[in-house]
Amino acid sequence: MRTHHTAALAVTAAALLALTACNPQSSDTGRPAVSGTPAPGAPAPAGSAPAAKTATLPGFVGKGLQTAQDEAQAAGFALLKSHDALGRDRLQALDRNWKVCSQTPAAGANVDTSTTVDFGAVKLEESCPAADAPAPKPAGSSMPDFVGQGMKAVRGALPSNASITVKDALQGRMVLQESNWKVCSQDPKPGTALTGQPVAFTVAKTEESCP
């Protein structure tokens, strides 16, 4: 009789183990699994946003533009851009020939590493302005005052379909690279209504004095 009871107990225990293994509501810890909560070590649910990563932005003012870009990337900031700090809309085609005058965000800020870092730059032989020169505002219904501003930036402020002529105010030279020239005079005059009429400028090299 004892042998019979022992065999019956063994069969019962095996059946309970099988039921426990097949029960999806049980976990390794013996506690019921909570719906919507991943088990320890389980991957994050699909579609969940990764946590934002922040870092302290180093200071780059005074460094070469290429060096600043390399160091910003090494610090975890991959989104970089630069602009002409003198407001002349020149392209930083060869970054090693430019130096950093300003940066946005400012140095020392603890920011999201997905933030775009913008460098204001001038050529190596140029002096940094006290503050970045603003680019000309887009022309609206009337002619702005463009005298003294870079010709390339001025052209970008006018409507794309505007008829524009540009002439050297000093020597009759060809104006080939407008980013190296500044406006000396303009027609129509500032404040004149813009109704699609042609626009004319006289210019001089940036380092020259207008007549």
Coordinates of N, CA and C in Angstrom, one line a residue, residues 1-185:
M1 N 0.8 -1.2 0.0 CA 0.0 0.0 0.0 C 0.9 1.2 0.0
R2 N 2.0 1.3 0.8 CA 2.8 2.4 0.8 C 3.4 2.7 -0.6
T3 N 3.7 1.7 -1.3 CA 4.3 1.9 -2.7 C 3.2 2.5 -3.6
H4 N 2.0 2.1 -3.4 CA 0.9 2.7 -4.2 C 0.7 4.2 -4.0
H5 N 0.7 4.6 -2.7 CA 0.6 6.0 -2.3 C 1.7 6.8 -2.8
T6 N 2.9 6.3 -2.8 CA 4.1 7.1 -3.2 C 4.0 7.3 -4.7
A7 N 3.6 6.3 -5.5 CA 3.5 6.5 -6.9 C 2.4 7.6 -7.3
A8 N 1.3 7.5 -6.5 CA 0.3 8.5 -6.8 C 0.7 9.9 -6.5
L9 N 1.5 10.1 -5.4 CA 2.0 11.4 -5.1 C 3.0 11.9 -6.1
A10 N 3.8 11.0 -6.7 CA 4.8 11.4 -7.7 C 4.0 11.9 -9.0
V11 N 2.9 11.2 -9.3 CA 2.2 11.6 -10.5 C 1.5 12.9 -10.3
T12 N 1.0 13.2 -9.1 CA 0.3 14.5 -8.8 C 1.3 15.6 -8.9
A13 N 2.5 15.4 -8.3 CA 3.6 16.5 -8.3 C 4.0 16.8 -9.8
A14 N 4.1 15.7 -10.6 CA 4.5 16.0 -12.0 C 3.5 16.8 -12.7
A15 N 2.2 16.5 -12.4 CA 1.1 17.2 -13.1 C 1.1 18.7 -12.7
L16 N 1.4 19.0 -11.4 CA 1.4 20.4 -11.0 C 2.5 21.1 -11.6
L17 N 3.7 20.5 -11.7 CA 4.9 21.1 -12.4 C 4.5 21.4 -13.8
A18 N 3.9 20.5 -14.5 CA 3.5 20.8 -15.9 C 2.6 21.9 -16.1
L19 N 1.6 22.0 -15.2 CA 0.6 23.1 -15.2 C 1.3 24.5 -15.0
T20 N 2.2 24.5 -14.0 CA 3.0 25.7 -13.7 C 3.8 26.2 -14.9
A21 N 4.5 25.2 -15.6 CA 5.3 25.6 -16.7 C 4.5 26.1 -17.9
C22 N 3.2 25.7 -18.0 CA 2.4 26.1 -19.2 C 1.6 27.4 -18.8
N23 N 1.6 27.8 -17.6 CA 0.8 29.0 -17.2 C 1.5 30.3 -17.6
P24 N 1.0 31.1 -18.6 CA 1.6 32.3 -19.0 C 1.6 33.4 -18.0
Q25 N 0.8 33.2 -16.9 CA 0.7 34.3 -15.9 C 1.8 34.2 -14.8
S26 N 2.6 33.1 -14.9 CA 3.6 33.0 -13.9 C 5.0 33.4 -14.4
S27 N 5.9 33.8 -13.5 CA 7.2 34.2 -13.9 C 8.3 33.5 -13.1
D28 N 9.6 33.7 -13.5 CA 10.7 33.0 -12.8 C 10.6 33.2 -11.3
T29 N 10.1 34.4 -10.9 CA 10.1 34.7 -9.5 C 9.0 34.1 -8.7
G30 N 8.0 33.5 -9.4 CA 6.9 32.9 -8.8 C 5.8 33.9 -8.6
R31 N 6.0 35.2 -9.0 CA 4.9 36.2 -8.9 C 4.2 36.4 -10.3
P32 N 2.9 36.7 -10.3 CA 2.3 36.8 -11.6 C 2.8 38.0 -12.3
A33 N 2.9 37.8 -13.7 CA 3.5 38.9 -14.5 C 2.4 40.0 -14.6
V34 N 2.9 41.3 -14.6 CA 2.0 42.4 -14.7 C 1.8 42.8 -16.2
S35 N 0.6 42.9 -16.6 CA 0.3 43.2 -18.0 C 0.9 44.6 -18.4
G36 N 1.7 44.8 -19.5 CA 2.2 46.0 -19.9 C 3.6 46.4 -19.3
T37 N 4.1 45.6 -18.4 CA 5.4 45.8 -17.8 C 6.3 44.8 -18.3
P38 N 7.4 45.1 -19.0 CA 8.4 44.1 -19.5 C 9.1 43.5 -18.3
A39 N 9.4 42.2 -18.5 CA 10.2 41.5 -17.5 C 11.6 42.1 -17.4
P40 N 12.3 41.9 -16.3 CA 13.6 42.4 -16.2 C 14.5 41.9 -17.3
G41 N 15.2 42.8 -18.0 CA 16.1 42.4 -19.1 C 15.5 42.4 -20.4
A42 N 14.1 42.5 -20.5 CA 13.4 42.5 -21.8 C 13.7 43.7 -22.5
P43 N 13.6 43.7 -23.9 CA 13.8 44.9 -24.7 C 12.7 45.8 -24.5
A44 N 13.0 47.2 -24.8 CA 11.9 48.2 -24.6 C 10.9 48.0 -25.7
P45 N 9.6 48.3 -25.4 CA 8.5 48.1 -26.4 C 8.8 48.9 -27.7
A46 N 8.4 48.3 -28.8 CA 8.6 49.0 -30.1 C 7.9 50.3 -30.1
G47 N 8.5 51.3 -30.7 CA 7.9 52.6 -30.8 C 8.2 53.6 -29.7
S48 N 8.9 53.1 -28.6 CA 9.1 54.0 -27.5 C 10.3 54.9 -27.8
A49 N 10.2 56.2 -27.4 CA 11.2 57.2 -27.8 C 12.4 57.0 -26.9
P50 N 13.7 57.0 -27.5 CA 14.9 56.9 -26.6 C 15.0 58.1 -25.7
A51 N 15.6 58.0 -24.6 CA 15.8 59.1 -23.7 C 16.8 60.1 -24.3
A52 N 16.4 61.4 -24.0 CA 17.3 62.4 -24.6 C 18.7 62.4 -23.9
K53 N 19.7 62.7 -24.7 CA 21.1 62.7 -24.1 C 21.6 64.1 -24.1
T54 N 22.1 64.5 -23.0 CA 22.6 65.9 -22.8 C 24.1 65.9 -22.6
A55 N 24.7 67.0 -22.9 CA 26.2 67.1 -22.7 C 26.5 68.6 -22.5
T56 N 27.6 68.9 -21.9 CA 28.0 70.3 -21.8 C 28.7 70.7 -23.1
L57 N 28.3 71.8 -23.7 CA 28.9 72.3 -24.9 C 30.2 73.1 -24.6
P58 N 31.3 72.6 -25.2 CA 32.5 73.4 -25.0 C 32.5 74.7 -25.6
G59 N 33.5 75.6 -25.3 CA 33.7 76.9 -25.9 C 34.6 76.8 -27.2
F60 N 34.1 77.4 -28.3 CA 34.9 77.2 -29.5 C 35.3 78.6 -30.1
V61 N 34.9 79.7 -29.5 CA 35.3 81.0 -30.0 C 36.8 81.2 -30.0
G62 N 37.3 81.7 -31.1 CA 38.8 81.9 -31.3 C 39.5 80.7 -32.0
K63 N 38.8 79.6 -32.1 CA 39.4 78.4 -32.8 C 39.1 78.4 -34.3
G64 N 39.9 77.7 -35.0 CA 39.6 77.5 -36.4 C 38.3 76.8 -36.6
L65 N 37.6 77.1 -37.6 CA 36.3 76.5 -37.8 C 36.3 75.0 -38.0
Q66 N 37.3 74.5 -38.7 CA 37.4 73.1 -38.8 C 37.7 72.4 -37.5
T67 N 38.6 73.0 -36.7 CA 38.9 72.4 -35.4 C 37.7 72.4 -34.5
A68 N 36.9 73.6 -34.5 CA 35.7 73.7 -33.7 C 34.7 72.6 -34.1
Q69 N 34.5 72.4 -35.4 CA 33.6 71.3 -35.8 C 34.0 69.9 -35.4
D70 N 35.3 69.7 -35.5 CA 35.8 68.4 -35.1 C 35.6 68.1 -33.6
E71 N 35.9 69.2 -32.8 CA 35.8 69.0 -31.3 C 34.3 69.0 -30.9
A72 N 33.4 69.7 -31.6 CA 32.0 69.6 -31.3 C 31.5 68.2 -31.6
Q73 N 31.9 67.6 -32.6 CA 31.5 66.2 -32.9 C 32.0 65.2 -31.9
A74 N 33.3 65.5 -31.5 CA 33.8 64.6 -30.5 C 33.1 64.7 -29.1
A75 N 32.5 65.9 -28.9 CA 31.7 66.0 -27.7 C 30.3 65.5 -27.8
G76 N 30.0 65.0 -28.9 CA 28.6 64.4 -29.1 C 27.6 65.2 -29.9
F77 N 28.1 66.4 -30.4 CA 27.2 67.2 -31.2 C 27.4 67.0 -32.7
A78 N 26.5 66.4 -33.3 CA 26.7 66.0 -34.7 C 26.0 67.0 -35.7
L79 N 25.1 67.8 -35.2 CA 24.4 68.8 -36.1 C 25.0 70.1 -36.0
L80 N 25.8 70.5 -37.0 CA 26.6 71.7 -37.0 C 26.3 72.6 -38.3
K81 N 26.3 73.9 -38.1 CA 26.3 74.8 -39.3 C 27.1 76.0 -38.9
S82 N 27.3 76.8 -40.0 CA 28.1 78.1 -39.8 C 27.6 79.1 -40.7
H83 N 27.9 80.4 -40.3 CA 27.4 81.5 -41.2 C 28.5 82.6 -41.1
D84 N 28.4 83.5 -42.0 CA 29.3 84.7 -42.2 C 29.0 85.7 -41.1
A85 N 29.9 85.9 -40.1 CA 29.6 86.8 -39.0 C 29.6 88.2 -39.4
L86 N 30.1 88.5 -40.6 CA 30.1 89.9 -41.1 C 28.8 90.2 -41.9
G87 N 27.9 89.3 -42.0 CA 26.7 89.5 -42.7 C 26.7 89.6 -44.2
R88 N 27.8 89.1 -44.8 CA 28.0 89.2 -46.2 C 27.5 87.9 -47.0
D89 N 27.0 86.9 -46.2 CA 26.4 85.7 -46.8 C 27.5 84.9 -47.6
R90 N 28.7 85.0 -47.2 CA 29.7 84.1 -47.8 C 29.6 82.7 -47.3
L91 N 30.0 81.8 -48.2 CA 30.0 80.4 -47.9 C 31.3 80.0 -47.2
Q92 N 31.3 79.1 -46.2 CA 32.5 78.6 -45.6 C 32.9 77.4 -46.4
A93 N 33.4 77.6 -47.6 CA 33.7 76.5 -48.5 C 34.9 75.7 -48.0
L94 N 35.9 76.3 -47.5 CA 37.1 75.7 -46.9 C 37.2 76.1 -45.5
D95 N 36.7 75.2 -44.6 CA 36.6 75.6 -43.2 C 37.9 75.9 -42.5
R96 N 39.0 75.4 -43.0 CA 40.3 75.7 -42.4 C 40.7 77.2 -42.6
N97 N 40.0 77.9 -43.5 CA 40.4 79.3 -43.8 C 39.5 80.2 -43.0
W98 N 38.7 79.7 -42.0 CA 37.8 80.5 -41.2 C 38.0 80.3 -39.8
K99 N 37.7 81.3 -38.9 CA 37.8 81.1 -37.5 C 36.5 81.5 -36.8
V100 N 36.2 81.0 -35.7 CA 35.0 81.1 -35.0 C 34.9 82.4 -34.2
C101 N 33.9 83.2 -34.4 CA 33.7 84.5 -33.6 C 32.6 84.3 -32.6
S102 N 31.6 83.5 -32.8 CA 30.5 83.3 -31.9 C 29.9 81.9 -32.1
Q103 N 29.2 81.5 -31.1 CA 28.6 80.1 -31.2 C 27.2 80.2 -30.5
T104 N 26.3 79.4 -31.0 CA 24.9 79.3 -30.4 C 24.6 77.8 -30.4
P105 N 24.3 77.2 -29.2 CA 24.2 77.8 -27.9 C 25.6 78.2 -27.4
A106 N 25.5 78.9 -26.3 CA 26.7 79.5 -25.6 C 27.5 78.3 -25.0
A107 N 28.8 78.6 -24.8 CA 29.7 77.6 -24.1 C 29.2 77.4 -22.7
G108 N 29.4 76.2 -22.3 CA 29.0 75.8 -20.9 C 27.6 75.4 -20.7
A109 N 26.8 75.6 -21.7 CA 25.3 75.2 -21.6 C 25.2 73.6 -21.6
N110 N 24.4 73.1 -20.8 CA 24.1 71.7 -20.8 C 22.8 71.5 -21.7
V111 N 23.1 71.0 -22.9 CA 22.0 70.9 -23.9 C 21.9 69.5 -24.5
D112 N 20.7 69.3 -25.1 CA 20.5 68.0 -25.8 C 21.5 67.9 -26.9
T113 N 22.1 66.8 -27.1 CA 23.1 66.6 -28.1 C 22.5 66.6 -29.5
S114 N 21.2 66.6 -29.7 CA 20.6 66.7 -31.0 C 20.4 68.2 -31.4
T115 N 20.8 69.1 -30.5 CA 20.7 70.5 -30.8 C 21.7 70.9 -31.9
T116 N 21.2 71.8 -32.8 CA 22.1 72.3 -33.9 C 23.0 73.3 -33.3
V117 N 24.3 73.2 -33.5 CA 25.3 74.2 -33.0 C 25.7 75.1 -34.2
D118 N 25.5 76.4 -34.1 CA 25.7 77.4 -35.2 C 26.9 78.2 -34.8
F119 N 27.9 78.2 -35.8 CA 29.1 79.0 -35.6 C 29.1 80.3 -36.5
G120 N 29.3 81.5 -35.9 CA 29.5 82.7 -36.6 C 31.0 82.8 -36.9
A121 N 31.4 82.9 -38.2 CA 32.8 82.9 -38.5 C 33.2 84.0 -39.5
V122 N 34.5 84.3 -39.5 CA 35.1 85.2 -40.4 C 36.4 84.5 -41.0
K123 N 36.9 85.1 -42.1 CA 38.2 84.5 -42.6 C 39.3 84.8 -41.6
L124 N 40.4 84.0 -41.7 CA 41.5 84.0 -40.8 C 42.1 85.4 -40.7
E125 N 42.2 86.1 -41.8 CA 42.9 87.5 -41.8 C 41.9 88.6 -41.3
E126 N 40.7 88.3 -41.1 CA 39.7 89.3 -40.7 C 39.5 89.4 -39.2
S127 N 39.1 90.5 -38.7 CA 38.8 90.7 -37.3 C 37.3 90.3 -37.0
C128 N 37.1 89.7 -35.8 CA 35.7 89.4 -35.5 C 34.9 90.7 -35.1
P129 N 33.7 90.8 -35.5 CA 32.9 91.9 -35.1 C 32.5 91.8 -33.6
A130 N 32.1 92.9 -33.0 CA 31.7 92.9 -31.6 C 30.5 92.0 -31.5
A131 N 29.6 92.0 -32.5 CA 28.4 91.1 -32.5 C 28.2 90.7 -34.0
D132 N 27.6 89.6 -34.2 CA 27.4 89.2 -35.6 C 26.5 90.2 -36.3
A133 N 27.0 90.6 -37.5 CA 26.2 91.5 -38.4 C 25.0 90.8 -38.9
P134 N 23.9 91.4 -38.8 CA 22.7 90.7 -39.3 C 22.6 90.8 -40.8
A135 N 22.1 89.8 -41.4 CA 21.9 89.8 -42.9 C 20.7 90.8 -43.2
P136 N 20.7 91.3 -44.4 CA 19.6 92.2 -44.8 C 18.3 91.5 -44.7
K137 N 17.3 92.3 -44.2 CA 15.9 91.7 -44.1 C 15.3 91.6 -45.5
P138 N 14.6 90.6 -45.8 CA 13.9 90.5 -47.1 C 13.1 91.7 -47.4
A139 N 13.2 92.2 -48.7 CA 12.5 93.4 -49.1 C 11.0 93.0 -49.1
G140 N 10.2 94.0 -48.7 CA 8.7 93.8 -48.7 C 8.1 94.6 -49.9
S141 N 7.2 95.5 -49.5 CA 6.6 96.3 -50.5 C 7.3 97.5 -50.9
S142 N 8.4 97.9 -50.1 CA 9.2 99.1 -50.4 C 10.7 98.7 -50.4
M143 N 11.5 99.5 -51.0 CA 12.9 99.3 -51.1 C 13.6 99.6 -49.8
P144 N 14.3 98.7 -49.2 CA 15.1 98.9 -48.0 C 16.4 99.8 -48.4
D145 N 17.0 100.2 -47.3 CA 18.3 100.9 -47.5 C 19.4 99.9 -47.4
F146 N 20.0 99.6 -48.6 CA 21.1 98.5 -48.7 C 22.5 99.1 -48.7
V147 N 22.7 100.4 -48.6 CA 24.0 101.0 -48.7 C 24.9 100.5 -47.6
G148 N 26.1 100.0 -48.0 CA 27.1 99.5 -47.1 C 27.0 98.0 -46.8
Q149 N 26.0 97.4 -47.3 CA 25.8 95.9 -47.1 C 26.4 95.1 -48.2
G150 N 26.7 93.9 -47.9 CA 27.3 93.0 -48.9 C 26.3 92.7 -50.1
M151 N 26.9 92.8 -51.3 CA 26.0 92.7 -52.5 C 25.3 91.3 -52.6
K152 N 26.1 90.3 -52.2 CA 25.5 88.9 -52.3 C 24.3 88.8 -51.4
A153 N 24.4 89.3 -50.2 CA 23.3 89.3 -49.2 C 22.2 90.1 -49.6
V154 N 22.5 91.3 -50.2 CA 21.4 92.2 -50.7 C 20.6 91.5 -51.8
R155 N 21.3 90.8 -52.8 CA 20.6 90.1 -53.8 C 19.6 89.1 -53.2
G156 N 20.1 88.4 -52.2 CA 19.2 87.4 -51.5 C 18.0 88.0 -50.8
A157 N 18.1 89.3 -50.5 CA 17.0 89.9 -49.8 C 15.9 90.4 -50.8
L158 N 16.2 90.5 -52.0 CA 15.3 90.9 -53.0 C 14.5 89.8 -53.6
P159 N 13.3 90.0 -54.2 CA 12.6 88.9 -54.8 C 13.4 88.1 -55.8
S160 N 13.2 86.8 -55.9 CA 14.0 86.0 -56.8 C 13.8 86.4 -58.3
N161 N 12.6 87.0 -58.6 CA 12.4 87.4 -60.0 C 12.8 88.8 -60.3
A162 N 13.4 89.5 -59.3 CA 13.8 90.9 -59.6 C 14.9 91.0 -60.7
S163 N 14.8 92.1 -61.5 CA 15.8 92.4 -62.5 C 16.8 93.3 -61.8
I164 N 18.0 92.8 -61.7 CA 19.1 93.5 -61.0 C 20.3 93.8 -61.8
T165 N 20.8 95.0 -61.8 CA 22.1 95.3 -62.4 C 23.1 95.8 -61.4
V166 N 24.4 95.4 -61.5 CA 25.4 95.7 -60.6 C 26.6 96.2 -61.3
K167 N 27.1 97.4 -60.9 CA 28.2 98.0 -61.6 C 29.3 98.5 -60.6
D168 N 30.5 98.4 -61.0 CA 31.6 98.8 -60.1 C 31.6 100.4 -60.1
A169 N 31.6 100.9 -58.9 CA 31.5 102.4 -58.7 C 32.8 103.1 -58.9
L170 N 33.9 102.3 -59.0 CA 35.3 103.0 -59.0 C 36.0 102.8 -60.3
Q171 N 36.1 101.6 -60.9 CA 37.0 101.4 -62.0 C 36.4 100.6 -63.1
G172 N 35.1 100.4 -63.1 CA 34.5 99.7 -64.2 C 34.9 98.2 -64.3
R173 N 35.3 97.6 -63.2 CA 35.7 96.2 -63.1 C 34.4 95.3 -63.2
M174 N 34.6 94.1 -63.6 CA 33.5 93.1 -63.6 C 33.3 92.6 -62.2
V175 N 32.0 92.6 -61.8 CA 31.7 92.1 -60.4 C 31.4 90.6 -60.5
L176 N 32.4 89.8 -60.3 CA 32.3 88.4 -60.5 C 31.8 87.6 -59.2
Q177 N 32.3 88.0 -58.1 CA 32.0 87.4 -56.8 C 31.4 88.4 -55.9
E178 N 30.0 88.5 -55.9 CA 29.4 89.6 -55.2 C 29.6 89.6 -53.7
S179 N 30.0 88.4 -53.1 CA 30.2 88.4 -51.6 C 31.4 89.3 -51.3
N180 N 32.3 89.6 -52.2 CA 33.4 90.5 -52.0 C 33.2 92.0 -52.2
W181 N 31.9 92.3 -52.5 CA 31.6 93.7 -52.8 C 30.5 94.2 -51.9
K182 N 30.5 95.5 -51.7 CA 29.4 96.2 -50.9 C 28.7 97.2 -51.7
V183 N 27.5 97.6 -51.3 CA 26.7 98.5 -52.0 C 27.1 99.9 -51.7
C184 N 27.3 100.8 -52.8 CA 27.6 102.2 -52.6 C 26.4 103.0 -52.9
S185 N 25.6 102.7 -53.9 CA 24.4 103.4 -54.2 C 23.4 102.5 -54.7

